[in-house]
Amino acid sequence: EIRDITSSYGVINVAGPLARKVLQKVCDEDLSHEAFPFMAAKDVRVGYAPALAYRVTYIGELGWELYIPSEYLQYVYEELQAAGEEFAITNIGYRAIDSLRLEKRYLAWGVDITPDYNPYEAGLQFLIDWDKGDFIGSEALAKIKQEGVQQKLVCLALDNPLPVFGGEAIFCGDKVVAQTTSGNFGYSTGKSLVLGYLPVDVLDQSDFTVEAFGERSPASIVKGAIYDPKREKILC
């Protein structure tokens, strides 16, 4: 039997350097890194409300996603607001989340990854489990693995703080070689950041520019995440 429970649950994400201190005030579970490591999920109680706590965030900081029955959402939100008052807790909007996830090189479905791109192009080949036997797409992926790809997803940091949103032209020299899939200003790093799929034959070049609103800025490829590349903040 398959039941659609979409409207039965909501999600509240508690994230940031003080997330553990806030959540621990209203949660009955030991939230230490040793007891509740990164990517772990446990059934907990927040106040008197049941919740599934999943230690992961989309912003590259310590945090938990709380999956909560809809009837408890307002209560849990108010409990967290009260618990976080001494820590100056605040709400966060999507554009801020988008800025933070770009600094961590977290990809967004529908723009950075779509059915038009494959895992090898997107740098997600580590997620392919070749040991589980045949699966939909395995034959095509095996061919891609053997033959290689013609483009790869990269992060570019602009020298100038241009407003970028996705869809901007990426130049190598005077030639347009790609367009950005997403972009935003990284407030933690002070850089405008974009993601885009570059042809593999230009990946070793250094004369990249990105054009936004009629202005071009020099840009350089960022290896890995520009913010917390050693993942110390999410693994604390």
JSON list of C-alpha atoms in Angstrom, two decimals:
[
{"chain": "A", "resi": 1, "resn": "GLU", "atom": "CA", "xyz": [0.00, 0.00, 0.00]},
{"chain": "A", "resi": 2, "resn": "ILE", "atom": "CA", "xyz": [1.28, 3.45, -0.92]},
{"chain": "A", "resi": 3, "resn": "ARG", "atom": "CA", "xyz": [-0.04, 6.45, 0.99]},
{"chain": "A", "resi": 4, "resn": "ASP", "atom": "CA", "xyz": [0.66, 10.09, 0.19]},
{"chain": "A", "resi": 5, "resn": "ILE", "atom": "CA", "xyz": [1.68, 11.71, 3.48]},
{"chain": "A", "resi": 6, "resn": "THR", "atom": "CA", "xyz": [2.97, 14.96, 1.98]},
{"chain": "A", "resi": 7, "resn": "SER", "atom": "CA", "xyz": [0.50, 17.17, 3.82]},
{"chain": "A", "resi": 8, "resn": "SER", "atom": "CA", "xyz": [0.85, 15.19, 7.04]},
{"chain": "A", "resi": 9, "resn": "TYR", "atom": "CA", "xyz": [4.34, 16.48, 7.84]},
{"chain": "A", "resi": 10, "resn": "GLY", "atom": "CA", "xyz": [6.33, 19.67, 7.73]},
{"chain": "A", "resi": 11, "resn": "VAL", "atom": "CA", "xyz": [10.04, 20.39, 8.13]},
{"chain": "A", "resi": 12, "resn": "ILE", "atom": "CA", "xyz": [11.81, 22.89, 10.35]},
{"chain": "A", "resi": 13, "resn": "ASN", "atom": "CA", "xyz": [15.56, 23.24, 9.89]},
{"chain": "A", "resi": 14, "resn": "VAL", "atom": "CA", "xyz": [17.57, 24.41, 12.90]},
{"chain": "A", "resi": 15, "resn": "ALA", "atom": "CA", "xyz": [20.99, 25.41, 11.61]},
{"chain": "A", "resi": 16, "resn": "GLY", "atom": "CA", "xyz": [24.03, 27.43, 12.58]},
{"chain": "A", "resi": 17, "resn": "PRO", "atom": "CA", "xyz": [26.97, 27.26, 15.00]},
{"chain": "A", "resi": 18, "resn": "LEU", "atom": "CA", "xyz": [24.59, 27.39, 17.99]},
{"chain": "A", "resi": 19, "resn": "ALA", "atom": "CA", "xyz": [22.02, 24.93, 16.63]},
{"chain": "A", "resi": 20, "resn": "ARG", "atom": "CA", "xyz": [23.00, 22.20, 19.10]},
{"chain": "A", "resi": 21, "resn": "LYS", "atom": "CA", "xyz": [22.63, 24.53, 22.10]},
{"chain": "A", "resi": 22, "resn": "VAL", "atom": "CA", "xyz": [19.20, 25.68, 20.95]},
{"chain": "A", "resi": 23, "resn": "LEU", "atom": "CA", "xyz": [17.81, 22.26, 20.13]},
{"chain": "A", "resi": 24, "resn": "GLN", "atom": "CA", "xyz": [19.27, 20.58, 23.21]},
{"chain": "A", "resi": 25, "resn": "LYS", "atom": "CA", "xyz": [17.18, 22.88, 25.44]},
{"chain": "A", "resi": 26, "resn": "VAL", "atom": "CA", "xyz": [13.94, 21.37, 24.13]},
{"chain": "A", "resi": 27, "resn": "CYS", "atom": "CA", "xyz": [14.99, 17.91, 22.95]},
{"chain": "A", "resi": 28, "resn": "ASP", "atom": "CA", "xyz": [15.17, 14.72, 25.01]},
{"chain": "A", "resi": 29, "resn": "GLU", "atom": "CA", "xyz": [17.99, 13.18, 22.92]},
{"chain": "A", "resi": 30, "resn": "ASP", "atom": "CA", "xyz": [21.76, 13.48, 23.43]},
{"chain": "A", "resi": 31, "resn": "LEU", "atom": "CA", "xyz": [22.78, 15.74, 20.53]},
{"chain": "A", "resi": 32, "resn": "SER", "atom": "CA", "xyz": [26.55, 15.50, 20.98]},
{"chain": "A", "resi": 33, "resn": "HIS", "atom": "CA", "xyz": [28.56, 14.64, 17.89]},
{"chain": "A", "resi": 34, "resn": "GLU", "atom": "CA", "xyz": [29.47, 11.28, 19.38]},
{"chain": "A", "resi": 35, "resn": "ALA", "atom": "CA", "xyz": [25.87, 10.32, 20.14]},
{"chain": "A", "resi": 36, "resn": "PHE", "atom": "CA", "xyz": [24.30, 11.93, 17.08]},
{"chain": "A", "resi": 37, "resn": "PRO", "atom": "CA", "xyz": [26.83, 12.03, 14.22]},
{"chain": "A", "resi": 38, "resn": "PHE", "atom": "CA", "xyz": [26.47, 13.74, 10.86]},
{"chain": "A", "resi": 39, "resn": "MET", "atom": "CA", "xyz": [23.85, 12.13, 8.57]},
{"chain": "A", "resi": 40, "resn": "ALA", "atom": "CA", "xyz": [22.28, 10.18, 11.45]},
{"chain": "A", "resi": 41, "resn": "ALA", "atom": "CA", "xyz": [18.49, 10.17, 11.93]},
{"chain": "A", "resi": 42, "resn": "LYS", "atom": "CA", "xyz": [16.59, 9.48, 15.14]},
{"chain": "A", "resi": 43, "resn": "ASP", "atom": "CA", "xyz": [13.07, 9.70, 16.50]},
{"chain": "A", "resi": 44, "resn": "VAL", "atom": "CA", "xyz": [13.09, 12.39, 19.19]},
{"chain": "A", "resi": 45, "resn": "ARG", "atom": "CA", "xyz": [10.75, 14.64, 21.12]},
{"chain": "A", "resi": 46, "resn": "VAL", "atom": "CA", "xyz": [10.88, 18.40, 20.89]},
{"chain": "A", "resi": 47, "resn": "GLY", "atom": "CA", "xyz": [8.99, 19.45, 23.97]},
{"chain": "A", "resi": 48, "resn": "TYR", "atom": "CA", "xyz": [6.04, 17.06, 23.88]},
{"chain": "A", "resi": 49, "resn": "ALA", "atom": "CA", "xyz": [5.99, 16.81, 20.06]},
{"chain": "A", "resi": 50, "resn": "PRO", "atom": "CA", "xyz": [7.30, 13.75, 18.19]},
{"chain": "A", "resi": 51, "resn": "ALA", "atom": "CA", "xyz": [9.79, 14.42, 15.41]},
{"chain": "A", "resi": 52, "resn": "LEU", "atom": "CA", "xyz": [12.28, 12.67, 13.18]},
{"chain": "A", "resi": 53, "resn": "ALA", "atom": "CA", "xyz": [15.58, 14.52, 13.56]},
{"chain": "A", "resi": 54, "resn": "TYR", "atom": "CA", "xyz": [18.03, 14.22, 10.69]},
{"chain": "A", "resi": 55, "resn": "ARG", "atom": "CA", "xyz": [21.46, 15.75, 11.23]},
{"chain": "A", "resi": 56, "resn": "VAL", "atom": "CA", "xyz": [21.99, 17.54, 7.95]},
{"chain": "A", "resi": 57, "resn": "THR", "atom": "CA", "xyz": [21.56, 21.05, 6.57]},
{"chain": "A", "resi": 58, "resn": "TYR", "atom": "CA", "xyz": [21.67, 22.73, 3.18]},
{"chain": "A", "resi": 59, "resn": "ILE", "atom": "CA", "xyz": [23.79, 25.65, 4.36]},
{"chain": "A", "resi": 60, "resn": "GLY", "atom": "CA", "xyz": [27.06, 24.04, 5.37]},
{"chain": "A", "resi": 61, "resn": "GLU", "atom": "CA", "xyz": [26.71, 24.60, 9.11]},
{"chain": "A", "resi": 62, "resn": "LEU", "atom": "CA", "xyz": [25.87, 22.41, 12.10]},
{"chain": "A", "resi": 63, "resn": "GLY", "atom": "CA", "xyz": [22.18, 21.63, 12.15]},
{"chain": "A", "resi": 64, "resn": "TRP", "atom": "CA", "xyz": [19.20, 19.30, 12.08]},
{"chain": "A", "resi": 65, "resn": "GLU", "atom": "CA", "xyz": [16.16, 18.91, 9.88]},
{"chain": "A", "resi": 66, "resn": "LEU", "atom": "CA", "xyz": [13.10, 18.14, 12.00]},
{"chain": "A", "resi": 67, "resn": "TYR", "atom": "CA", "xyz": [10.28, 16.23, 10.30]},
{"chain": "A", "resi": 68, "resn": "ILE", "atom": "CA", "xyz": [7.20, 16.99, 12.35]},
{"chain": "A", "resi": 69, "resn": "PRO", "atom": "CA", "xyz": [3.52, 15.98, 12.14]},
{"chain": "A", "resi": 70, "resn": "SER", "atom": "CA", "xyz": [1.62, 18.99, 10.81]},
{"chain": "A", "resi": 71, "resn": "GLU", "atom": "CA", "xyz": [-0.47, 19.46, 13.94]},
{"chain": "A", "resi": 72, "resn": "TYR", "atom": "CA", "xyz": [2.70, 20.05, 16.00]},
{"chain": "A", "resi": 73, "resn": "LEU", "atom": "CA", "xyz": [4.49, 22.44, 13.63]},
{"chain": "A", "resi": 74, "resn": "GLN", "atom": "CA", "xyz": [3.42, 25.70, 15.24]},
{"chain": "A", "resi": 75, "resn": "TYR", "atom": "CA", "xyz": [4.14, 24.37, 18.72]},
{"chain": "A", "resi": 76, "resn": "VAL", "atom": "CA", "xyz": [7.66, 23.20, 17.78]},
{"chain": "A", "resi": 77, "resn": "TYR", "atom": "CA", "xyz": [8.37, 26.48, 16.01]},
{"chain": "A", "resi": 78, "resn": "GLU", "atom": "CA", "xyz": [7.37, 28.45, 19.10]},
{"chain": "A", "resi": 79, "resn": "GLU", "atom": "CA", "xyz": [9.40, 26.17, 21.38]},
{"chain": "A", "resi": 80, "resn": "LEU", "atom": "CA", "xyz": [12.49, 26.66, 19.23]},
{"chain": "A", "resi": 81, "resn": "GLN", "atom": "CA", "xyz": [11.98, 30.42, 19.09]},
{"chain": "A", "resi": 82, "resn": "ALA", "atom": "CA", "xyz": [11.76, 30.56, 22.87]},
{"chain": "A", "resi": 83, "resn": "ALA", "atom": "CA", "xyz": [14.79, 28.29, 23.32]},
{"chain": "A", "resi": 84, "resn": "GLY", "atom": "CA", "xyz": [16.83, 30.34, 20.88]},
{"chain": "A", "resi": 85, "resn": "GLU", "atom": "CA", "xyz": [15.93, 33.77, 22.18]},
{"chain": "A", "resi": 86, "resn": "GLU", "atom": "CA", "xyz": [19.07, 34.02, 24.31]},
{"chain": "A", "resi": 87, "resn": "PHE", "atom": "CA", "xyz": [21.13, 33.13, 21.21]},
{"chain": "A", "resi": 88, "resn": "ALA", "atom": "CA", "xyz": [19.40, 35.73, 18.99]},
{"chain": "A", "resi": 89, "resn": "ILE", "atom": "CA", "xyz": [17.76, 33.06, 16.83]},
{"chain": "A", "resi": 90, "resn": "THR", "atom": "CA", "xyz": [16.15, 34.34, 13.65]},
{"chain": "A", "resi": 91, "resn": "ASN", "atom": "CA", "xyz": [14.33, 33.11, 10.57]},
{"chain": "A", "resi": 92, "resn": "ILE", "atom": "CA", "xyz": [16.20, 32.69, 7.30]},
{"chain": "A", "resi": 93, "resn": "GLY", "atom": "CA", "xyz": [14.88, 33.17, 3.78]},
{"chain": "A", "resi": 94, "resn": "TYR", "atom": "CA", "xyz": [15.56, 31.20, 0.63]},
{"chain": "A", "resi": 95, "resn": "ARG", "atom": "CA", "xyz": [17.96, 33.69, -0.97]},
{"chain": "A", "resi": 96, "resn": "ALA", "atom": "CA", "xyz": [20.13, 33.55, 2.14]},
{"chain": "A", "resi": 97, "resn": "ILE", "atom": "CA", "xyz": [20.01, 29.74, 2.06]},
{"chain": "A", "resi": 98, "resn": "ASP", "atom": "CA", "xyz": [20.93, 29.84, -1.64]},
{"chain": "A", "resi": 99, "resn": "SER", "atom": "CA", "xyz": [23.94, 32.04, -0.89]},
{"chain": "A", "resi": 100, "resn": "LEU", "atom": "CA", "xyz": [25.17, 29.73, 1.84]},
{"chain": "A", "resi": 101, "resn": "ARG", "atom": "CA", "xyz": [24.71, 26.52, -0.15]},
{"chain": "A", "resi": 102, "resn": "LEU", "atom": "CA", "xyz": [26.71, 27.97, -3.05]},
{"chain": "A", "resi": 103, "resn": "GLU", "atom": "CA", "xyz": [29.61, 28.70, -0.72]},
{"chain": "A", "resi": 104, "resn": "LYS", "atom": "CA", "xyz": [29.53, 25.01, 0.23]},
{"chain": "A", "resi": 105, "resn": "ARG", "atom": "CA", "xyz": [29.10, 23.95, -3.42]},
{"chain": "A", "resi": 106, "resn": "TYR", "atom": "CA", "xyz": [25.85, 22.20, -2.59]},
{"chain": "A", "resi": 107, "resn": "LEU", "atom": "CA", "xyz": [23.90, 21.64, -5.79]},
{"chain": "A", "resi": 108, "resn": "ALA", "atom": "CA", "xyz": [20.28, 22.58, -6.47]},
{"chain": "A", "resi": 109, "resn": "TRP", "atom": "CA", "xyz": [17.94, 20.18, -8.26]},
{"chain": "A", "resi": 110, "resn": "GLY", "atom": "CA", "xyz": [16.32, 21.74, -11.30]},
{"chain": "A", "resi": 111, "resn": "VAL", "atom": "CA", "xyz": [19.20, 24.09, -12.08]},
{"chain": "A", "resi": 112, "resn": "ASP", "atom": "CA", "xyz": [22.62, 22.61, -11.25]},
{"chain": "A", "resi": 113, "resn": "ILE", "atom": "CA", "xyz": [21.47, 19.02, -11.66]},
{"chain": "A", "resi": 114, "resn": "THR", "atom": "CA", "xyz": [18.67, 18.00, -14.02]},
{"chain": "A", "resi": 115, "resn": "PRO", "atom": "CA", "xyz": [17.88, 15.03, -16.28]},
{"chain": "A", "resi": 116, "resn": "ASP", "atom": "CA", "xyz": [20.06, 16.79, -18.89]},
{"chain": "A", "resi": 117, "resn": "TYR", "atom": "CA", "xyz": [23.25, 16.14, -16.87]},
{"chain": "A", "resi": 118, "resn": "ASN", "atom": "CA", "xyz": [24.81, 12.90, -15.69]},
{"chain": "A", "resi": 119, "resn": "PRO", "atom": "CA", "xyz": [26.55, 12.17, -12.36]},
{"chain": "A", "resi": 120, "resn": "TYR", "atom": "CA", "xyz": [30.02, 12.20, -13.93]},
{"chain": "A", "resi": 121, "resn": "GLU", "atom": "CA", "xyz": [29.48, 15.67, -15.35]},
{"chain": "A", "resi": 122, "resn": "ALA", "atom": "CA", "xyz": [28.10, 16.92, -12.03]},
{"chain": "A", "resi": 123, "resn": "GLY", "atom": "CA", "xyz": [30.90, 15.39, -9.93]},
{"chain": "A", "resi": 124, "resn": "LEU", "atom": "CA", "xyz": [28.44, 13.04, -8.20]},
{"chain": "A", "resi": 125, "resn": "GLN", "atom": "CA", "xyz": [29.90, 9.76, -9.42]},
{"chain": "A", "resi": 126, "resn": "PHE", "atom": "CA", "xyz": [30.81, 8.84, -5.83]},
{"chain": "A", "resi": 127, "resn": "LEU", "atom": "CA", "xyz": [27.09, 8.30, -5.23]},
{"chain": "A", "resi": 128, "resn": "ILE", "atom": "CA", "xyz": [26.82, 5.52, -7.82]},
{"chain": "A", "resi": 129, "resn": "ASP", "atom": "CA", "xyz": [26.71, 2.06, -6.26]},
{"chain": "A", "resi": 130, "resn": "TRP", "atom": "CA", "xyz": [28.12, -0.28, -8.88]},
{"chain": "A", "resi": 131, "resn": "ASP", "atom": "CA", "xyz": [27.88, -3.25, -6.49]},
{"chain": "A", "resi": 132, "resn": "LYS", "atom": "CA", "xyz": [24.09, -3.35, -6.22]},
{"chain": "A", "resi": 133, "resn": "GLY", "atom": "CA", "xyz": [23.55, -4.98, -9.59]},
{"chain": "A", "resi": 134, "resn": "ASP", "atom": "CA", "xyz": [21.61, -3.75, -12.59]},
{"chain": "A", "resi": 135, "resn": "PHE", "atom": "CA", "xyz": [19.59, -0.55, -12.25]},
{"chain": "A", "resi": 136, "resn": "ILE", "atom": "CA", "xyz": [17.82, 1.88, -14.57]},
{"chain": "A", "resi": 137, "resn": "GLY", "atom": "CA", "xyz": [20.50, 3.83, -16.40]},
{"chain": "A", "resi": 138, "resn": "SER", "atom": "CA", "xyz": [23.38, 1.53, -15.44]},
{"chain": "A", "resi": 139, "resn": "GLU", "atom": "CA", "xyz": [24.23, 0.65, -19.04]},
{"chain": "A", "resi": 140, "resn": "ALA", "atom": "CA", "xyz": [24.34, 4.31, -20.09]},
{"chain": "A", "resi": 141, "resn": "LEU", "atom": "CA", "xyz": [26.40, 5.25, -17.03]},
{"chain": "A", "resi": 142, "resn": "ALA", "atom": "CA", "xyz": [28.87, 2.43, -17.68]},
{"chain": "A", "resi": 143, "resn": "LYS", "atom": "CA", "xyz": [29.39, 3.79, -21.18]},
{"chain": "A", "resi": 144, "resn": "ILE", "atom": "CA", "xyz": [29.91, 7.32, -19.86]},
{"chain": "A", "resi": 145, "resn": "LYS", "atom": "CA", "xyz": [32.36, 6.02, -17.26]},
{"chain": "A", "resi": 146, "resn": "GLN", "atom": "CA", "xyz": [34.39, 4.31, -19.98]},
{"chain": "A", "resi": 147, "resn": "GLU", "atom": "CA", "xyz": [34.28, 7.07, -22.59]},
{"chain": "A", "resi": 148, "resn": "GLY", "atom": "CA", "xyz": [34.49, 10.10, -20.31]},
{"chain": "A", "resi": 149, "resn": "VAL", "atom": "CA", "xyz": [32.52, 13.34, -20.47]},
{"chain": "A", "resi": 150, "resn": "GLN", "atom": "CA", "xyz": [32.68, 16.50, -22.57]},
{"chain": "A", "resi": 151, "resn": "GLN", "atom": "CA", "xyz": [31.81, 18.93, -19.78]},
{"chain": "A", "resi": 152, "resn": "LYS", "atom": "CA", "xyz": [32.13, 19.18, -16.02]},
{"chain": "A", "resi": 153, "resn": "LEU", "atom": "CA", "xyz": [30.43, 21.26, -13.36]},
{"chain": "A", "resi": 154, "resn": "VAL", "atom": "CA", "xyz": [32.68, 23.86, -11.74]},
{"chain": "A", "resi": 155, "resn": "CYS", "atom": "CA", "xyz": [32.35, 26.72, -9.29]},
{"chain": "A", "resi": 156, "resn": "LEU", "atom": "CA", "xyz": [33.71, 30.10, -10.36]},
{"chain": "A", "resi": 157, "resn": "ALA", "atom": "CA", "xyz": [34.50, 32.95, -7.98]},
{"chain": "A", "resi": 158, "resn": "LEU", "atom": "CA", "xyz": [34.24, 36.40, -9.53]},
{"chain": "A", "resi": 159, "resn": "ASP", "atom": "CA", "xyz": [36.78, 39.11, -8.81]},
{"chain": "A", "resi": 160, "resn": "ASN", "atom": "CA", "xyz": [34.03, 41.76, -8.84]},
{"chain": "A", "resi": 161, "resn": "PRO", "atom": "CA", "xyz": [30.79, 41.54, -6.82]},
{"chain": "A", "resi": 162, "resn": "LEU", "atom": "CA", "xyz": [28.40, 41.38, -9.78]},
{"chain": "A", "resi": 163, "resn": "PRO", "atom": "CA", "xyz": [24.75, 40.39, -9.21]},
{"chain": "A", "resi": 164, "resn": "VAL", "atom": "CA", "xyz": [24.46, 36.81, -10.51]},
{"chain": "A", "resi": 165, "resn": "PHE", "atom": "CA", "xyz": [21.40, 34.58, -10.53]},
{"chain": "A", "resi": 166, "resn": "GLY", "atom": "CA", "xyz": [22.04, 31.88, -13.15]},
{"chain": "A", "resi": 167, "resn": "GLY", "atom": "CA", "xyz": [21.96, 32.09, -16.93]},
{"chain": "A", "resi": 168, "resn": "GLU", "atom": "CA", "xyz": [24.99, 34.39, -17.22]},
{"chain": "A", "resi": 169, "resn": "ALA", "atom": "CA", "xyz": [27.51, 33.85, -20.02]},
{"chain": "A", "resi": 170, "resn": "ILE", "atom": "CA", "xyz": [30.88, 32.31, -19.13]},
{"chain": "A", "resi": 171, "resn": "PHE", "atom": "CA", "xyz": [33.75, 33.37, -21.38]},
{"chain": "A", "resi": 172, "resn": "CYS", "atom": "CA", "xyz": [37.14, 31.76, -21.90]},
{"chain": "A", "resi": 173, "resn": "GLY", "atom": "CA", "xyz": [39.11, 34.52, -23.53]},
{"chain": "A", "resi": 174, "resn": "ASP", "atom": "CA", "xyz": [36.67, 36.17, -25.95]},
{"chain": "A", "resi": 175, "resn": "LYS", "atom": "CA", "xyz": [34.61, 33.04, -26.58]},
{"chain": "A", "resi": 176, "resn": "VAL", "atom": "CA", "xyz": [31.41, 32.09, -24.77]},
{"chain": "A", "resi": 177, "resn": "VAL", "atom": "CA", "xyz": [31.96, 28.52, -23.58]},
{"chain": "A", "resi": 178, "resn": "ALA", "atom": "CA", "xyz": [29.04, 27.98, -21.19]},
{"chain": "A", "resi": 179, "resn": "GLN", "atom": "CA", "xyz": [26.35, 29.62, -19.12]},
{"chain": "A", "resi": 180, "resn": "THR", "atom": "CA", "xyz": [25.91, 29.57, -15.38]},
{"chain": "A", "resi": 181, "resn": "THR", "atom": "CA", "xyz": [23.35, 27.25, -13.84]},
{"chain": "A", "resi": 182, "resn": "SER", "atom": "CA", "xyz": [23.02, 29.26, -10.62]},
{"chain": "A", "resi": 183, "resn": "GLY", "atom": "CA", "xyz": [24.68, 32.16, -8.88]},
{"chain": "A", "resi": 184, "resn": "ASN", "atom": "CA", "xyz": [24.57, 34.36, -5.81]},
{"chain": "A", "resi": 185, "resn": "PHE", "atom": "CA", "xyz": [26.77, 36.54, -3.63]},
{"chain": "A", "resi": 186, "resn": "GLY", "atom": "CA", "xyz": [28.60, 34.67, -0.88]},
{"chain": "A", "resi": 187, "resn": "TYR", "atom": "CA", "xyz": [28.37, 36.88, 2.18]},
{"chain": "A", "resi": 188, "resn": "SER", "atom": "CA", "xyz": [30.71, 34.71, 4.26]},
{"chain": "A", "resi": 189, "resn": "THR", "atom": "CA", "xyz": [33.44, 34.86, 1.63]},
{"chain": "A", "resi": 190, "resn": "GLY", "atom": "CA", "xyz": [32.76, 38.24, 0.03]},
{"chain": "A", "resi": 191, "resn": "LYS", "atom": "CA", "xyz": [32.64, 36.75, -3.47]},
{"chain": "A", "resi": 192, "resn": "SER", "atom": "CA", "xyz": [30.03, 36.46, -6.19]},
{"chain": "A", "resi": 193, "resn": "LEU", "atom": "CA", "xyz": [29.84, 32.74, -6.97]},
{"chain": "A", "resi": 194, "resn": "VAL", "atom": "CA", "xyz": [28.43, 30.83, -9.92]},
{"chain": "A", "resi": 195, "resn": "LEU", "atom": "CA", "xyz": [28.14, 27.20, -10.97]},
{"chain": "A", "resi": 196, "resn": "GLY", "atom": "CA", "xyz": [28.29, 26.06, -14.57]},
{"chain": "A", "resi": 197, "resn": "TYR", "atom": "CA", "xyz": [29.29, 23.20, -16.87]},
{"chain": "A", "resi": 198, "resn": "LEU", "atom": "CA", "xyz": [32.55, 23.98, -18.67]},
{"chain": "A", "resi": 199, "resn": "PRO", "atom": "CA", "xyz": [33.90, 22.01, -21.64]},
{"chain": "A", "resi": 200, "resn": "VAL", "atom": "CA", "xyz": [36.69, 19.75, -20.43]},
{"chain": "A", "resi": 201, "resn": "ASP", "atom": "CA", "xyz": [39.13, 21.20, -22.98]},
{"chain": "A", "resi": 202, "resn": "VAL", "atom": "CA", "xyz": [39.12, 24.60, -21.21]},
{"chain": "A", "resi": 203, "resn": "LEU", "atom": "CA", "xyz": [39.33, 23.40, -17.61]},
{"chain": "A", "resi": 204, "resn": "ASP", "atom": "CA", "xyz": [43.08, 24.02, -17.51]},
{"chain": "A", "resi": 205, "resn": "GLN", "atom": "CA", "xyz": [42.67, 27.63, -18.68]},
{"chain": "A", "resi": 206, "resn": "SER", "atom": "CA", "xyz": [42.70, 30.66, -16.39]},
{"chain": "A", "resi": 207, "resn": "ASP", "atom": "CA", "xyz": [41.30, 33.53, -18.48]},
{"chain": "A", "resi": 208, "resn": "PHE", "atom": "CA", "xyz": [37.64, 33.12, -17.53]},
{"chain": "A", "resi": 209, "resn": "THR", "atom": "CA", "xyz": [35.17, 35.97, -17.25]},
{"chain": "A", "resi": 210, "resn": "VAL", "atom": "CA", "xyz": [31.48, 36.03, -16.36]},
{"chain": "A", "resi": 211, "resn": "GLU", "atom": "CA", "xyz": [29.09, 38.60, -17.84]},
{"chain": "A", "resi": 212, "resn": "ALA", "atom": "CA", "xyz": [26.18, 39.92, -15.79]},
{"chain": "A", "resi": 213, "resn": "PHE", "atom": "CA", "xyz": [23.98, 42.89, -16.67]},
{"chain": "A", "resi": 214, "resn": "GLY", "atom": "CA", "xyz": [26.35, 43.98, -19.43]},
{"chain": "A", "resi": 215, "resn": "GLU", "atom": "CA", "xyz": [29.47, 43.92, -17.24]},
{"chain": "A", "resi": 216, "resn": "ARG", "atom": "CA", "xyz": [32.18, 41.29, -17.29]},
{"chain": "A", "resi": 217, "resn": "SER", "atom": "CA", "xyz": [34.30, 40.21, -14.33]},
{"chain": "A", "resi": 218, "resn": "PRO", "atom": "CA", "xyz": [37.38, 38.00, -14.26]},
{"chain": "A", "resi": 219, "resn": "ALA", "atom": "CA", "xyz": [36.66, 34.69, -12.54]},
{"chain": "A", "resi": 220, "resn": "SER", "atom": "CA", "xyz": [38.65, 31.73, -11.30]},
{"chain": "A", "resi": 221, "resn": "ILE", "atom": "CA", "xyz": [37.76, 28.09, -10.77]},
{"chain": "A", "resi": 222, "resn": "VAL", "atom": "CA", "xyz": [37.32, 27.09, -7.12]},
{"chain": "A", "resi": 223, "resn": "LYS", "atom": "CA", "xyz": [38.41, 23.57, -6.24]},
{"chain": "A", "resi": 224, "resn": "GLY", "atom": "CA", "xyz": [35.92, 22.07, -3.81]},
{"chain": "A", "resi": 225, "resn": "ALA", "atom": "CA", "xyz": [34.03, 24.36, -1.44]},
{"chain": "A", "resi": 226, "resn": "ILE", "atom": "CA", "xyz": [35.17, 27.94, -0.97]},
{"chain": "A", "resi": 227, "resn": "TYR", "atom": "CA", "xyz": [33.73, 27.92, 2.59]},
{"chain": "A", "resi": 228, "resn": "ASP", "atom": "CA", "xyz": [34.86, 25.40, 5.22]},
{"chain": "A", "resi": 229, "resn": "PRO", "atom": "CA", "xyz": [36.49, 23.05, 2.68]},
{"chain": "A", "resi": 230, "resn": "LYS", "atom": "CA", "xyz": [37.49, 20.59, 5.44]},
{"chain": "A", "resi": 231, "resn": "ARG", "atom": "CA", "xyz": [33.85, 20.34, 6.64]},
{"chain": "A", "resi": 232, "resn": "GLU", "atom": "CA", "xyz": [34.86, 21.15, 10.20]},
{"chain": "A", "resi": 233, "resn": "LYS", "atom": "CA", "xyz": [31.69, 23.14, 10.90]},
{"chain": "A", "resi": 234, "resn": "ILE", "atom": "CA", "xyz": [29.22, 20.43, 9.90]},
{"chain": "A", "resi": 235, "resn": "LEU", "atom": "CA", "xyz": [31.21, 17.69, 11.64]},
{"chain": "A", "resi": 236, "resn": "CYS", "atom": "CA", "xyz": [31.68, 19.43, 14.98]}
]
